[in-house]
Amino acid sequence: MNGGFHHRGAFRESVGVISKRLTLGYGLGLLLVLFVSGCGGSNSSSTPPPSPTPPSPPPPSGTPSVTLTAFVSGLSNPLDFQVPDDNSGRIFIVQQAGTIRIINTAALLPTAFLDITSKVNFDSAEQGLLGLAFHPNYSLNPRFYLNYDRLSGGQIQTVIAEYRPSTDPNQADPASERILFTVNQPFPNHKGGQLAFGPDGFLYIGLGDGGSGGDPLGNAQNKQTMLGKMLRIDVDHMDSGLQYAIPTDNPFVGGGGLPEIWAYGFRNPWRFSFDRSTGRLFVADVGQDKFEEIDLVQKGQNLGWNIMEGTHCFNPPSGCNMSGLTMPITDYDHSEGEVVIGGYVYHGTAIPALAGAYLFGDFSNGRIWELTEGSSGSWTRTLLMSRGRAISSFGQDAAGEIYAVEYSGSVLKLVTQ
């Protein structure tokens, strides 16, 4: 994610032009460039700049009228919003440089829950502390899991680690780290970052293709690497030689790929979530130069990258072999937005008209859409609002209400207008 986010008109440029704008916003500026075009990959330099984003049309008649209202400010590069299932009402916000803050009764606590900035490689771009997941039975089993980047002997690594709180529930114990596994990263971008527990109690981990542009190493389609994959592991048990166990029903347990893989063919699955009602897995996969997509992911599926970008051929640019590939439930081109940010299925009570709709947005322009499923299984995408905010993530509280995390340092709540 990179490039002067507070300037709404500056998002439609090619990589070379956007790169020149890094000074327009510290950190904020860097993130958009990297998410949008992969930092100067071979495909992006030849792609002409997309046309400027047209003014947002008014929502169709009957669309819920919603807005974002201030909830908490004073954060630094926030990227994730998580709520443990412990009836405490607390909200935990991940800050990219390596800290986690607590919001309690709509107030930001002054002391960080966890500070691992000394371990985290925060490059003011796509690396840093990227994701947090609480054990689904956190009140009785107080463990939580992080996805962060580090440098080890000059090698960039993704680290998936377990931590525990101290005797003070608002203070984690930084010495409690247990590293589950690490993944060597070939380039600085496309790290993914989300992790979440599914309704089955297993931990799902989204990893990007490892970076550059266009997946030059072919990682997303290579089932012998964790890059470009959705992984699924059991953190409550350990197999021999591992700090976790492999679920016996993972699709490649019997061979044909790494046993941790649940699905493959992703470019940069920045944010994903499970519908708390149906258990379905919605994944937002950030596109390369032209298209953003939302996927509904199931066991063993190939989501298509880098053969396809959204529902369109990428490599080759036409006539690609689509057999065996799962198409997204929606995609959109870069005239509408350039960095898709996955959200949640709405299960709150404050906005009844959104009940059961999947909400998501775009980092480059602050647009938020609802995605609804018809009786035939087709999906309809409807624009709800566009406010020019740099939304880095969404969150869902215990009551099912939806929040937007703004990378400039605030959390906003979705409400009726």
Short mmCIF file of C-alpha atoms in Angstrom, two decimals:
data_model
loop_
_atom_site.label_atom_id
_atom_site.label_comp_id
_atom_site.label_asym_id
_atom_site.label_seq_id
_atom_site.Cartn_x
_atom_site.Cartn_y
_atom_site.Cartn_z
CA MET A 1 0.00 0.00 0.00
CA ASN A 2 1.75 3.28 -1.02
CA GLY A 3 1.52 6.91 -2.28
CA GLY A 4 -0.06 10.01 -0.74
CA PHE A 5 -3.42 8.58 0.35
CA HIS A 6 -4.97 11.87 1.31
CA HIS A 7 -4.80 13.13 -2.29
CA ARG A 8 -7.83 11.55 -3.91
CA GLY A 9 -6.79 12.32 -7.46
CA ALA A 10 -3.36 10.75 -7.30
CA PHE A 11 -4.34 7.10 -7.25
CA ARG A 12 -4.68 6.30 -10.91
CA GLU A 13 -1.06 6.55 -11.96
CA SER A 14 1.36 3.92 -13.11
CA VAL A 15 4.06 2.60 -10.83
CA GLY A 16 6.78 4.94 -12.02
CA VAL A 17 4.66 8.03 -11.45
CA ILE A 18 3.30 6.91 -8.08
CA SER A 19 6.81 6.10 -6.89
CA LYS A 20 7.74 9.75 -7.32
CA ARG A 21 4.99 10.69 -4.88
CA LEU A 22 6.34 8.82 -1.85
CA THR A 23 7.11 12.07 -0.08
CA LEU A 24 3.43 13.05 -0.08
CA GLY A 25 2.63 10.94 2.97
CA TYR A 26 4.94 9.05 5.35
CA GLY A 27 4.01 5.39 5.46
CA LEU A 28 0.62 6.17 3.97
CA GLY A 29 2.26 7.06 0.69
CA LEU A 30 4.35 3.93 0.60
CA LEU A 31 1.56 1.43 1.08
CA LEU A 32 -0.48 2.32 -2.01
CA VAL A 33 2.36 1.94 -4.50
CA LEU A 34 3.24 -1.51 -3.29
CA PHE A 35 -0.29 -2.84 -3.10
CA VAL A 36 -1.34 -1.43 -6.41
CA SER A 37 1.40 -2.51 -8.74
CA GLY A 38 3.93 -4.73 -7.08
CA CYS A 39 6.83 -2.29 -6.98
CA GLY A 40 7.96 -2.23 -10.54
CA GLY A 41 7.28 -5.78 -11.68
CA SER A 42 7.80 -6.61 -15.30
CA ASN A 43 4.12 -6.30 -16.20
CA SER A 44 3.45 -2.93 -14.64
CA SER A 45 5.98 -0.86 -16.56
CA SER A 46 4.26 -1.55 -19.87
CA THR A 47 0.73 -0.94 -18.65
CA PRO A 48 -0.67 2.51 -19.46
CA PRO A 49 -2.05 4.50 -16.55
CA PRO A 50 -5.73 3.82 -15.86
CA SER A 51 -8.13 6.67 -16.50
CA PRO A 52 -9.01 8.97 -13.62
CA THR A 53 -11.74 7.71 -11.31
CA PRO A 54 -15.08 9.22 -12.31
CA PRO A 55 -17.20 10.93 -9.64
CA SER A 56 -19.07 8.37 -7.55
CA PRO A 57 -22.66 7.94 -8.72
CA PRO A 58 -25.37 8.20 -6.09
CA PRO A 59 -26.34 4.82 -4.59
CA PRO A 60 -29.31 3.19 -6.31
CA SER A 61 -32.75 3.87 -4.93
CA GLY A 62 -33.40 1.67 -1.92
CA THR A 63 -29.73 1.36 -0.98
CA PRO A 64 -29.16 1.84 2.76
CA SER A 65 -27.94 5.34 3.59
CA VAL A 66 -24.83 4.89 5.72
CA THR A 67 -21.82 6.89 6.81
CA LEU A 68 -18.70 6.54 8.93
CA THR A 69 -18.57 8.28 12.27
CA ALA A 70 -15.51 8.87 14.45
CA PHE A 71 -14.93 6.20 17.08
CA VAL A 72 -11.27 6.46 18.21
CA SER A 73 -8.25 8.44 17.00
CA GLY A 74 -4.61 8.72 18.05
CA LEU A 75 -3.36 5.51 16.44
CA SER A 76 -0.24 5.05 14.32
CA ASN A 77 -0.44 3.12 11.01
CA PRO A 78 -3.30 0.85 12.17
CA LEU A 79 -3.87 -2.23 10.02
CA ASP A 80 -6.09 -4.69 11.86
CA PHE A 81 -9.08 -4.72 14.23
CA GLN A 82 -9.80 -7.83 16.30
CA VAL A 83 -12.11 -8.73 19.19
CA PRO A 84 -11.49 -11.73 21.47
CA ASP A 85 -14.42 -13.92 22.43
CA ASP A 86 -14.07 -13.19 26.15
CA ASN A 87 -17.06 -10.90 26.82
CA SER A 88 -14.66 -8.08 27.81
CA GLY A 89 -15.88 -5.66 25.15
CA ARG A 90 -12.27 -4.83 24.31
CA ILE A 91 -11.11 -4.09 20.77
CA PHE A 92 -7.49 -4.71 19.78
CA ILE A 93 -5.85 -2.64 17.05
CA VAL A 94 -2.67 -3.76 15.30
CA GLN A 95 -0.18 -0.97 14.48
CA GLN A 96 2.18 -1.81 11.65
CA ALA A 97 5.42 -0.82 13.38
CA GLY A 98 4.94 -3.61 15.91
CA THR A 99 2.49 -2.65 18.65
CA ILE A 100 -1.06 -3.63 19.60
CA ARG A 101 -3.36 -1.11 21.28
CA ILE A 102 -6.59 -1.71 23.22
CA ILE A 103 -9.83 0.23 22.86
CA ASN A 104 -12.05 -0.17 25.92
CA THR A 105 -15.45 1.54 26.19
CA ALA A 106 -14.63 3.68 23.13
CA ALA A 107 -11.37 4.95 24.67
CA LEU A 108 -7.81 4.14 23.65
CA LEU A 109 -5.83 2.79 26.60
CA PRO A 110 -2.54 4.65 27.08
CA THR A 111 -0.29 1.57 27.30
CA ALA A 112 0.23 -0.88 24.46
CA PHE A 113 -1.01 -4.43 24.93
CA LEU A 114 2.14 -5.66 23.16
CA ASP A 115 5.27 -4.01 21.80
CA ILE A 116 7.53 -6.11 19.56
CA THR A 117 8.92 -3.26 17.48
CA SER A 118 12.45 -4.56 18.15
CA LYS A 119 11.58 -7.77 16.26
CA VAL A 120 9.43 -6.39 13.46
CA ASN A 121 10.81 -5.18 10.15
CA PHE A 122 8.57 -2.16 9.51
CA ASP A 123 9.61 -0.73 6.15
CA SER A 124 6.87 1.95 5.92
CA ALA A 125 5.43 -0.11 3.08
CA GLU A 126 4.08 -3.65 3.13
CA GLN A 127 6.18 -5.17 5.88
CA GLY A 128 5.56 -4.97 9.61
CA LEU A 129 3.16 -6.44 12.13
CA LEU A 130 0.29 -7.35 9.83
CA GLY A 131 -2.26 -9.55 11.54
CA LEU A 132 -3.71 -10.78 14.85
CA ALA A 133 -6.02 -13.66 15.74
CA PHE A 134 -7.26 -14.68 19.18
CA HIS A 135 -7.77 -18.31 20.10
CA PRO A 136 -11.51 -19.02 19.67
CA ASN A 137 -11.73 -20.03 23.34
CA TYR A 138 -9.60 -17.14 24.56
CA SER A 139 -11.26 -16.76 27.95
CA LEU A 140 -10.21 -20.31 28.92
CA ASN A 141 -7.22 -20.66 26.60
CA PRO A 142 -5.61 -17.19 26.49
CA ARG A 143 -3.38 -17.43 23.45
CA PHE A 144 -3.18 -15.20 20.43
CA TYR A 145 -1.37 -15.42 17.10
CA LEU A 146 0.55 -12.88 15.05
CA ASN A 147 1.76 -12.54 11.48
CA TYR A 148 4.78 -10.25 11.23
CA ASP A 149 7.84 -9.70 9.06
CA ARG A 150 11.43 -9.77 10.28
CA LEU A 151 14.96 -9.73 8.91
CA SER A 152 17.07 -12.75 9.74
CA GLY A 153 20.64 -12.47 8.47
CA GLY A 154 19.39 -10.12 5.76
CA GLN A 155 16.62 -12.54 4.69
CA ILE A 156 13.05 -11.24 4.87
CA GLN A 157 10.84 -13.74 6.67
CA THR A 158 7.18 -14.00 7.51
CA VAL A 159 6.79 -15.17 11.11
CA ILE A 160 3.68 -16.87 12.46
CA ALA A 161 3.93 -16.85 16.25
CA GLU A 162 1.91 -17.54 19.39
CA TYR A 163 1.84 -15.21 22.40
CA ARG A 164 0.12 -15.16 25.79
CA PRO A 165 -1.06 -12.35 28.06
CA SER A 166 0.69 -11.63 31.35
CA THR A 167 -1.14 -11.72 34.68
CA ASP A 168 -2.58 -8.36 33.64
CA PRO A 169 -5.16 -9.08 30.90
CA ASN A 170 -4.36 -5.73 29.27
CA GLN A 171 -0.66 -6.57 28.99
CA ALA A 172 0.77 -9.35 26.83
CA ASP A 173 3.98 -11.13 27.78
CA PRO A 174 6.52 -10.42 25.00
CA ALA A 175 8.74 -13.22 26.34
CA SER A 176 5.99 -15.80 25.74
CA GLU A 177 6.60 -15.97 21.98
CA ARG A 178 6.50 -19.42 20.42
CA ILE A 179 7.25 -19.35 16.70
CA LEU A 180 5.08 -21.81 14.81
CA PHE A 181 6.90 -21.41 11.49
CA THR A 182 8.65 -18.91 9.25
CA VAL A 183 8.54 -18.42 5.49
CA ASN A 184 11.42 -16.91 3.53
CA GLN A 185 10.28 -14.04 1.32
CA PRO A 186 11.96 -13.34 -2.06
CA PHE A 187 10.85 -9.70 -2.41
CA PRO A 188 9.72 -6.89 -0.07
CA ASN A 189 6.05 -6.84 -1.09
CA HIS A 190 2.93 -9.03 -1.24
CA LYS A 191 3.06 -10.50 2.25
CA GLY A 192 -0.66 -11.03 2.82
CA GLY A 193 -0.93 -10.72 6.59
CA GLN A 194 -4.36 -11.84 7.77
CA LEU A 195 -4.86 -14.82 10.02
CA ALA A 196 -8.19 -15.96 11.45
CA PHE A 197 -9.74 -18.95 13.13
CA GLY A 198 -12.43 -20.71 11.15
CA PRO A 199 -15.61 -22.21 12.58
CA ASP A 200 -13.74 -25.53 12.62
CA GLY A 201 -11.30 -24.18 15.23
CA PHE A 202 -8.32 -24.26 12.86
CA LEU A 203 -6.09 -21.27 12.11
CA TYR A 204 -6.19 -19.96 8.52
CA ILE A 205 -3.25 -17.89 7.28
CA GLY A 206 -3.20 -15.89 4.05
CA LEU A 207 0.18 -15.40 2.37
CA GLY A 208 0.85 -13.34 -0.74
CA ASP A 209 2.85 -14.56 -3.71
CA GLY A 210 6.12 -13.12 -2.36
CA GLY A 211 6.19 -10.02 -4.48
CA SER A 212 7.80 -8.19 -7.33
CA GLY A 213 5.17 -7.86 -10.07
CA GLY A 214 3.26 -10.54 -11.95
CA ASP A 215 4.54 -13.36 -9.68
CA PRO A 216 7.80 -13.90 -11.61
CA LEU A 217 8.70 -17.00 -9.56
CA GLY A 218 5.35 -18.66 -10.17
CA ASN A 219 4.71 -19.09 -6.46
CA ALA A 220 0.93 -18.82 -6.47
CA GLN A 221 0.53 -21.86 -8.74
CA ASN A 222 3.36 -23.84 -7.13
CA LYS A 223 1.90 -26.13 -4.46
CA GLN A 224 5.37 -26.83 -3.04
CA THR A 225 5.64 -23.35 -1.49
CA MET A 226 3.46 -21.59 1.09
CA LEU A 227 3.56 -18.32 -0.88
CA GLY A 228 0.37 -17.34 -2.68
CA LYS A 229 -1.70 -19.67 -0.49
CA MET A 230 -4.38 -19.95 2.14
CA LEU A 231 -2.93 -22.18 4.85
CA ARG A 232 -4.83 -24.13 7.54
CA ILE A 233 -3.21 -25.51 10.69
CA ASP A 234 -4.18 -26.91 14.09
CA VAL A 235 -2.60 -24.84 16.88
CA ASP A 236 -3.98 -27.03 19.69
CA HIS A 237 -1.84 -30.05 18.82
CA MET A 238 1.63 -30.76 17.46
CA ASP A 239 2.79 -33.23 14.85
CA SER A 240 6.28 -34.67 15.04
CA GLY A 241 8.85 -32.04 14.05
CA LEU A 242 6.27 -29.24 13.92
CA GLN A 243 5.01 -26.59 16.33
CA TYR A 244 1.47 -27.28 15.12
CA ALA A 245 -0.52 -30.15 13.62
CA ILE A 246 -1.84 -30.69 10.11
CA PRO A 247 -5.63 -31.14 9.97
CA THR A 248 -6.26 -34.59 8.55
CA ASP A 249 -8.76 -33.29 5.99
CA ASN A 250 -6.48 -30.68 4.40
CA PRO A 251 -6.59 -31.25 0.63
CA PHE A 252 -2.93 -32.18 0.08
CA VAL A 253 -2.30 -34.34 3.15
CA GLY A 254 -2.00 -37.34 0.82
CA GLY A 255 0.41 -35.58 -1.57
CA GLY A 256 0.42 -33.22 -4.51
CA GLY A 257 1.26 -30.17 -2.41
CA LEU A 258 2.31 -28.98 1.01
CA PRO A 259 -0.02 -30.40 3.67
CA GLU A 260 -0.64 -26.95 5.20
CA ILE A 261 -2.28 -25.65 2.01
CA TRP A 262 -6.06 -25.16 2.04
CA ALA A 263 -6.36 -23.22 -1.25
CA TYR A 264 -3.94 -21.62 -3.73
CA GLY A 265 -3.61 -19.17 -6.60
CA PHE A 266 -3.61 -15.91 -4.59
CA ARG A 267 -1.69 -12.71 -5.33
CA ASN A 268 -2.04 -10.76 -2.08
CA PRO A 269 -4.95 -11.85 0.15
CA TRP A 270 -4.73 -8.78 2.36
CA ARG A 271 -7.92 -9.25 4.35
CA PHE A 272 -10.32 -12.18 4.71
CA SER A 273 -13.08 -13.24 7.11
CA PHE A 274 -15.52 -15.99 7.92
CA ASP A 275 -19.24 -15.31 7.91
CA ARG A 276 -20.12 -15.97 11.55
CA SER A 277 -23.53 -17.31 10.47
CA THR A 278 -22.68 -19.63 7.56
CA GLY A 279 -18.93 -20.18 8.08
CA ARG A 280 -18.16 -19.23 4.49
CA LEU A 281 -14.72 -17.77 3.80
CA PHE A 282 -14.60 -14.43 1.94
CA VAL A 283 -11.18 -13.32 0.65
CA ALA A 284 -10.20 -9.99 -0.92
CA ASP A 285 -7.24 -10.54 -3.23
CA VAL A 286 -5.43 -7.35 -4.29
CA GLY A 287 -4.89 -7.22 -8.04
CA GLN A 288 -1.95 -6.34 -10.25
CA ASP A 289 -2.53 -3.57 -12.79
CA LYS A 290 -6.18 -3.80 -13.75
CA PHE A 291 -8.59 -5.76 -11.54
CA GLU A 292 -9.48 -6.32 -7.88
CA GLU A 293 -11.45 -9.35 -6.70
CA ILE A 294 -13.49 -10.95 -3.93
CA ASP A 295 -13.31 -14.73 -3.69
CA LEU A 296 -15.51 -17.22 -1.88
CA VAL A 297 -12.93 -19.85 -0.99
CA GLN A 298 -13.37 -23.55 -0.38
CA LYS A 299 -11.07 -26.50 0.21
CA GLY A 300 -8.52 -27.27 -2.50
CA GLN A 301 -9.55 -24.51 -4.89
CA ASN A 302 -7.22 -22.78 -7.34
CA LEU A 303 -8.17 -19.09 -7.39
CA GLY A 304 -6.31 -18.46 -10.60
CA TRP A 305 -3.42 -16.03 -10.06
CA ASN A 306 -1.16 -15.54 -12.05
CA ILE A 307 -3.01 -17.20 -14.92
CA MET A 308 -5.84 -14.77 -14.30
CA GLU A 309 -6.39 -11.42 -12.63
CA GLY A 310 -9.99 -11.39 -11.49
CA THR A 311 -12.12 -12.89 -14.27
CA HIS A 312 -9.59 -11.83 -16.95
CA CYS A 313 -6.59 -13.56 -18.46
CA PHE A 314 -3.25 -12.26 -17.18
CA ASN A 315 -0.55 -14.71 -18.27
CA PRO A 316 -1.06 -15.05 -21.18
CA PRO A 317 -3.13 -11.86 -21.60
CA SER A 318 -5.65 -13.68 -23.78
CA GLY A 319 -6.64 -17.27 -24.46
CA CYS A 320 -5.56 -18.52 -21.02
CA ASN A 321 -6.53 -21.99 -19.83
CA MET A 322 -9.28 -21.47 -17.26
CA SER A 323 -9.96 -25.14 -16.59
CA GLY A 324 -9.88 -26.01 -12.91
CA LEU A 325 -9.86 -22.36 -11.80
CA THR A 326 -12.40 -20.83 -9.42
CA MET A 327 -13.68 -17.44 -10.50
CA PRO A 328 -14.24 -14.58 -8.03
CA ILE A 329 -17.79 -13.74 -6.98
CA THR A 330 -17.09 -10.16 -8.04
CA ASP A 331 -14.28 -8.12 -9.51
CA TYR A 332 -13.87 -4.50 -10.58
CA ASP A 333 -11.39 -2.56 -12.67
CA HIS A 334 -9.10 0.26 -11.63
CA SER A 335 -11.51 2.96 -12.70
CA GLU A 336 -13.42 2.08 -9.49
CA GLY A 337 -10.53 1.45 -7.11
CA GLU A 338 -7.05 -0.05 -6.97
CA VAL A 339 -6.60 -1.82 -3.60
CA VAL A 340 -9.45 -4.03 -2.46
CA ILE A 341 -9.87 -4.35 1.32
CA GLY A 342 -11.89 -7.31 2.55
CA GLY A 343 -14.55 -6.83 5.19
CA TYR A 344 -17.29 -8.81 6.89
CA VAL A 345 -20.81 -10.09 6.46
CA TYR A 346 -23.02 -7.71 8.42
CA HIS A 347 -24.76 -9.30 11.42
CA GLY A 348 -25.46 -6.20 13.49
CA THR A 349 -28.83 -4.70 14.38
CA ALA A 350 -28.19 -0.98 13.87
CA ILE A 351 -28.59 -1.16 10.06
CA PRO A 352 -31.21 -3.86 9.34
CA ALA A 353 -31.12 -3.21 5.58
CA LEU A 354 -27.55 -4.56 5.48
CA ALA A 355 -28.35 -7.86 7.23
CA GLY A 356 -26.48 -10.71 5.52
CA ALA A 357 -24.61 -8.46 3.07
CA TYR A 358 -20.84 -8.74 2.70
CA LEU A 359 -19.24 -5.30 3.10
CA PHE A 360 -15.84 -4.41 1.69
CA GLY A 361 -13.94 -1.38 0.46
CA ASP A 362 -11.00 0.04 -1.43
CA PHE A 363 -7.94 1.61 0.16
CA SER A 364 -7.22 3.97 -2.72
CA ASN A 365 -10.42 6.01 -2.55
CA GLY A 366 -12.43 4.96 0.51
CA ARG A 367 -15.31 3.46 -1.40
CA ILE A 368 -17.41 0.89 0.47
CA TRP A 369 -19.67 -1.62 -1.25
CA GLU A 370 -22.19 -4.23 -0.21
CA LEU A 371 -22.24 -7.60 -1.94
CA THR A 372 -25.48 -9.55 -1.86
CA GLU A 373 -26.30 -13.04 -3.09
CA GLY A 374 -29.32 -13.77 -5.23
CA SER A 375 -31.42 -16.91 -5.22
CA SER A 376 -29.51 -18.23 -8.24
CA GLY A 377 -26.17 -17.89 -6.48
CA SER A 378 -25.18 -14.77 -8.43
CA TRP A 379 -23.78 -11.76 -6.57
CA THR A 380 -24.68 -8.08 -6.88
CA ARG A 381 -22.25 -5.33 -5.88
CA THR A 382 -23.71 -1.98 -4.81
CA LEU A 383 -21.80 1.16 -3.86
CA LEU A 384 -22.76 2.35 -0.38
CA MET A 385 -20.46 5.33 0.06
CA SER A 386 -17.25 7.04 -1.02
CA ARG A 387 -15.46 9.32 1.41
CA GLY A 388 -11.84 9.41 0.22
CA ARG A 389 -10.49 7.67 3.32
CA ALA A 390 -7.51 5.30 3.29
CA ILE A 391 -9.23 2.21 4.70
CA SER A 392 -6.59 -0.37 5.58
CA SER A 393 -8.94 -2.87 7.22
CA PHE A 394 -12.40 -3.49 8.57
CA GLY A 395 -13.48 -4.85 11.93
CA GLN A 396 -16.54 -6.47 13.45
CA ASP A 397 -17.44 -6.20 17.11
CA ALA A 398 -19.18 -8.83 19.24
CA ALA A 399 -22.58 -7.37 18.32
CA GLY A 400 -21.85 -7.70 14.58
CA GLU A 401 -21.44 -3.98 13.91
CA ILE A 402 -18.83 -2.94 11.34
CA TYR A 403 -15.89 -0.56 11.72
CA ALA A 404 -13.36 0.84 9.26
CA VAL A 405 -9.70 1.27 10.17
CA GLU A 406 -8.19 4.38 8.62
CA TYR A 407 -4.45 4.10 8.03
CA SER A 408 -3.89 7.72 9.01
CA GLY A 409 -4.69 6.77 12.62
CA SER A 410 -8.37 6.41 13.40
CA VAL A 411 -11.18 3.88 13.75
CA LEU A 412 -14.60 4.76 12.35
CA LYS A 413 -17.96 3.09 12.89
CA LEU A 414 -20.47 2.37 10.15
CA VAL A 415 -23.83 3.90 11.07
CA THR A 416 -27.05 4.99 9.39
CA GLN A 417 -27.05 8.46 7.96
#
